[in-house]
mmCIF file of the C-alpha atoms, coordinates in Angstrom:
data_MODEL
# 
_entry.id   MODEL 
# 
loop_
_atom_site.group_PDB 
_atom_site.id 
_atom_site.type_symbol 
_atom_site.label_atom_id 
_atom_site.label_alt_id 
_atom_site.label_comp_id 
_atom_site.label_asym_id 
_atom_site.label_entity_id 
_atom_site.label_seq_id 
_atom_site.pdbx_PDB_ins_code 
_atom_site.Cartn_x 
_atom_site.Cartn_y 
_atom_site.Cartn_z 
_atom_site.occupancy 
_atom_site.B_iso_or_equiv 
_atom_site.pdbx_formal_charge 
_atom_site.auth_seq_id 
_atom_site.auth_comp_id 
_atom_site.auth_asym_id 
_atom_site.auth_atom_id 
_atom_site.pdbx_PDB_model_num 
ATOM 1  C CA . UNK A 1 1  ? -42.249 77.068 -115.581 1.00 0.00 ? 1  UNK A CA 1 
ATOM 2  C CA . UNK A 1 2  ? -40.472 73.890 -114.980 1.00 0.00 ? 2  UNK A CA 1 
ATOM 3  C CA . UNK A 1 3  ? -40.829 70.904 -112.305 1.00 0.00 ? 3  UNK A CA 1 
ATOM 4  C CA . UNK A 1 4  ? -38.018 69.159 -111.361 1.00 0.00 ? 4  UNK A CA 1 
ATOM 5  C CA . UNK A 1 5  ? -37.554 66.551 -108.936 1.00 0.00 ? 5  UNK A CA 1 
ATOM 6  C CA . UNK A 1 6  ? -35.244 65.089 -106.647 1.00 0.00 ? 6  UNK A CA 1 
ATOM 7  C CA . UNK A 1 7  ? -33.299 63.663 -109.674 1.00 0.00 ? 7  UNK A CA 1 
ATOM 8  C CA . UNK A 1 8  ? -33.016 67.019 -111.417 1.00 0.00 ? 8  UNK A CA 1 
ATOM 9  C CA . UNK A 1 9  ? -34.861 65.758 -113.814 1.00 0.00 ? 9  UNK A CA 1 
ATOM 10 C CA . UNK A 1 10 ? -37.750 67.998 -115.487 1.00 0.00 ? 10 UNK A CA 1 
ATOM 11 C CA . UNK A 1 11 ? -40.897 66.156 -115.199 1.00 0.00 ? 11 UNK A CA 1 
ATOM 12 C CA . UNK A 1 12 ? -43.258 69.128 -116.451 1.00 0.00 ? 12 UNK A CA 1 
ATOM 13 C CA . UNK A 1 13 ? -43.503 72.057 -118.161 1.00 0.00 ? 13 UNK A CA 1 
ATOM 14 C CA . UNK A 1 14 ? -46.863 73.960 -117.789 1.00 0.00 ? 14 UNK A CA 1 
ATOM 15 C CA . UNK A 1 15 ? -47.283 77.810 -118.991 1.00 0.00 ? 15 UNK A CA 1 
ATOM 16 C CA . UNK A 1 16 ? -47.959 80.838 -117.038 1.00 0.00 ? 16 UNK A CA 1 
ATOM 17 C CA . UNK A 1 17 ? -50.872 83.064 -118.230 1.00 0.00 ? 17 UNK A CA 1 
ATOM 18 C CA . UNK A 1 18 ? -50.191 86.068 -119.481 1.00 0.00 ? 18 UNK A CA 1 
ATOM 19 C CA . UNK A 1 19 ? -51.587 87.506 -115.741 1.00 0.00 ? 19 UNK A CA 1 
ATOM 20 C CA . UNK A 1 20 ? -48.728 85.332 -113.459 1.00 0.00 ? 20 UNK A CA 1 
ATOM 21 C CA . UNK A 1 21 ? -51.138 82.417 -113.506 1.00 0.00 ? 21 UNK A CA 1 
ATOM 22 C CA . UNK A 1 22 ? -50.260 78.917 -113.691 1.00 0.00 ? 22 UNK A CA 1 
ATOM 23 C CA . UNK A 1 23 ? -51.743 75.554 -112.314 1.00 0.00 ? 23 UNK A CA 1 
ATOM 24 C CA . UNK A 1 24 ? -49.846 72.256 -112.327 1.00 0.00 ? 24 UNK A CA 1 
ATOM 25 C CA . UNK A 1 25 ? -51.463 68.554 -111.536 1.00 0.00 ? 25 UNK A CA 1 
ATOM 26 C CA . UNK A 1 26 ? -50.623 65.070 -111.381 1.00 0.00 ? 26 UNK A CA 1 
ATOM 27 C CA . UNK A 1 27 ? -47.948 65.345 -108.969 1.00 0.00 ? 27 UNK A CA 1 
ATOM 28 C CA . UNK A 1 28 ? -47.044 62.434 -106.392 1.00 0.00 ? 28 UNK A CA 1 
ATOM 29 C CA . UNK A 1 29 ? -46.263 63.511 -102.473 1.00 0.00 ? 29 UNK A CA 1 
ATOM 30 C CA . UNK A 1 30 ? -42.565 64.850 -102.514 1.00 0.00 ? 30 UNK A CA 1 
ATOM 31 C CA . UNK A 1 31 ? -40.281 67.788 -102.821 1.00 0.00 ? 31 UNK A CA 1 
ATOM 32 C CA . UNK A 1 32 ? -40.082 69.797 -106.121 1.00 0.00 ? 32 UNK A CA 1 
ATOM 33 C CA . UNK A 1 33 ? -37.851 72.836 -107.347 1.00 0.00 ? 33 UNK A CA 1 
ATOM 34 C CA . UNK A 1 34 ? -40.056 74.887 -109.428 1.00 0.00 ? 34 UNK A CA 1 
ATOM 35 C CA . UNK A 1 35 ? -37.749 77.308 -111.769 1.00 0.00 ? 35 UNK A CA 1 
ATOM 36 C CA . UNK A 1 36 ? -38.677 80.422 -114.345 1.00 0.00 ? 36 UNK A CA 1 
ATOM 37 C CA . UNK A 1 37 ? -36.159 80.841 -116.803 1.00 0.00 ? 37 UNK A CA 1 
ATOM 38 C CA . UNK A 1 38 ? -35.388 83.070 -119.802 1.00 0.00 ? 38 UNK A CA 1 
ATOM 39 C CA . UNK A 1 39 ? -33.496 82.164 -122.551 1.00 0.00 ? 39 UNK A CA 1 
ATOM 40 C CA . UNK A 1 40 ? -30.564 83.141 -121.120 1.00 0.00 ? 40 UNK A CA 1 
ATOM 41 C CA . UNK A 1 41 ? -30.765 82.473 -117.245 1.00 0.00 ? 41 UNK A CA 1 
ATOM 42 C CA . UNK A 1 42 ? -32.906 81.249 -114.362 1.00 0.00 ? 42 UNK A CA 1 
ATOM 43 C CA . UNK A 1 43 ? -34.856 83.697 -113.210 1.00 0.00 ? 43 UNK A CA 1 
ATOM 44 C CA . UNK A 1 44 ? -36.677 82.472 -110.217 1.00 0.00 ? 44 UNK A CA 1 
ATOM 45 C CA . UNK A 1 45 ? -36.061 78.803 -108.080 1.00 0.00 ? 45 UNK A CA 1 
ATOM 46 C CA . UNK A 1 46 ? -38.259 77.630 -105.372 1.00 0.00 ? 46 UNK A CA 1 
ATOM 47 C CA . UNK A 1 47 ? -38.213 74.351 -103.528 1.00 0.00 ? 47 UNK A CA 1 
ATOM 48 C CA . UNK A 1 48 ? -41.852 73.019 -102.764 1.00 0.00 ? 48 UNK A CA 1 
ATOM 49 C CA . UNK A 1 49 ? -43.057 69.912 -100.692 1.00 0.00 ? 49 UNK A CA 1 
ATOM 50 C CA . UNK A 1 50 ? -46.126 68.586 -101.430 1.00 0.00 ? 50 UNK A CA 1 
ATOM 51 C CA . UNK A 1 51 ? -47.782 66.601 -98.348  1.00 0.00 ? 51 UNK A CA 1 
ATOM 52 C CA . UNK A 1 52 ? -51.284 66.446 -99.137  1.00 0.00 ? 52 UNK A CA 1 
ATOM 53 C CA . UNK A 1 53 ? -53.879 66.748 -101.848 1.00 0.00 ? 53 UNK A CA 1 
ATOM 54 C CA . UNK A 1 54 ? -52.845 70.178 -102.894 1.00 0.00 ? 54 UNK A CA 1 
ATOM 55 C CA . UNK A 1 55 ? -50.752 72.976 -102.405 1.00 0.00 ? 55 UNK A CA 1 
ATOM 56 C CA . UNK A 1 56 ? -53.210 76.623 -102.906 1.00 0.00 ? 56 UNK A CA 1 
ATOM 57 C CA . UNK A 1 57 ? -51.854 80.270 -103.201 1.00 0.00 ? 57 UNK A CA 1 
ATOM 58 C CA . UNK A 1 58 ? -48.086 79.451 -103.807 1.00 0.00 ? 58 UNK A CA 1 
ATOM 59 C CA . UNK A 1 59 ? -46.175 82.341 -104.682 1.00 0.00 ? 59 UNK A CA 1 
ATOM 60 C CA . UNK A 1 60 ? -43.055 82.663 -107.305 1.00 0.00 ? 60 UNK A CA 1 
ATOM 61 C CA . UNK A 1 61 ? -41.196 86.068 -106.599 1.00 0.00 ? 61 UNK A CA 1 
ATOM 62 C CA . UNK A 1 62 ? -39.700 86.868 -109.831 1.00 0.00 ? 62 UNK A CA 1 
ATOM 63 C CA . UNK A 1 63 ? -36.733 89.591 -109.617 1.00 0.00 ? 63 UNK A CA 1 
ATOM 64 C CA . UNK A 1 64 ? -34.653 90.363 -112.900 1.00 0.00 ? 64 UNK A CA 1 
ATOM 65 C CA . UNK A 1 65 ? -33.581 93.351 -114.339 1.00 0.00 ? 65 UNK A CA 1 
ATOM 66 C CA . UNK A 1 66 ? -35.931 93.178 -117.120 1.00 0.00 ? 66 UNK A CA 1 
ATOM 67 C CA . UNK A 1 67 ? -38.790 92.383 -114.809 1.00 0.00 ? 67 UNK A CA 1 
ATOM 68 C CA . UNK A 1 68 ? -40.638 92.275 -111.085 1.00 0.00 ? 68 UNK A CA 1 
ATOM 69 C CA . UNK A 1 69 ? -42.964 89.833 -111.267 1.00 0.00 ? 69 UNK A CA 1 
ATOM 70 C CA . UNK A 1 70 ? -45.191 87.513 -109.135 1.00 0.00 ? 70 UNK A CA 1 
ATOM 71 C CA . UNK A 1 71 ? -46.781 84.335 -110.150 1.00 0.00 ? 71 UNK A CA 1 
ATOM 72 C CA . UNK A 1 72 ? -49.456 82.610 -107.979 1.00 0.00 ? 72 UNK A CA 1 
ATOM 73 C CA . UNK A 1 73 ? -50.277 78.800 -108.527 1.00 0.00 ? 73 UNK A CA 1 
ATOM 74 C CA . UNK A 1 74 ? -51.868 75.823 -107.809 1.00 0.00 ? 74 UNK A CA 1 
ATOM 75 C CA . UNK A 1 75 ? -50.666 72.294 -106.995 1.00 0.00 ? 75 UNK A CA 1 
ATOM 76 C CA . UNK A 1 76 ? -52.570 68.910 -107.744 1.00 0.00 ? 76 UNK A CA 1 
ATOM 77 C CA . UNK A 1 77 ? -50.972 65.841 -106.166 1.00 0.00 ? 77 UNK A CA 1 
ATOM 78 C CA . UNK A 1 78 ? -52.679 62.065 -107.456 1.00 0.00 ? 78 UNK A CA 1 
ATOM 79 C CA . UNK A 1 79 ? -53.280 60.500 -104.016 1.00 0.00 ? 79 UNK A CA 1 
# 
């Protein structure tokens, strides 16, 4: 799973267990794409704004043809 900021630059990569977890910290207050990619295509984009200290339950729909899948997180800003 990447982040990616206003710039379109990736600023982290963090894994997703092999249950649809993932967790990513250390983020400042701002907007953020978060994307799930193969190695052939995006598979999933969603924009995110974080506002406060964190950002709990957040939901990444995954629809392919190889897969349905759902991945729940957790956001960690440094305020």
């Amino acid at each position: 799973l990447d982040v990616i900021n206003n710039d379109g630059e990736i600023i982290q990569q963090v894994s997703v267990s092999k249950f649809g977890y993932f967790r990513i910290d250390d983020l400042p207050v701002g907007t953020y794409s978060l994307t799930v990619n193969d190695e052939k295509s995006e598979l999933a984009r969603q924009e995110v704004k974080i506002k406060d200290k964190f950002i709990f339950g957040l939901i990444i729909k995954i629809n392919s043809p190889q897969t349905e899948k759902l991945l729940l997180g957790s956001l960690a800003s440094f305020l």
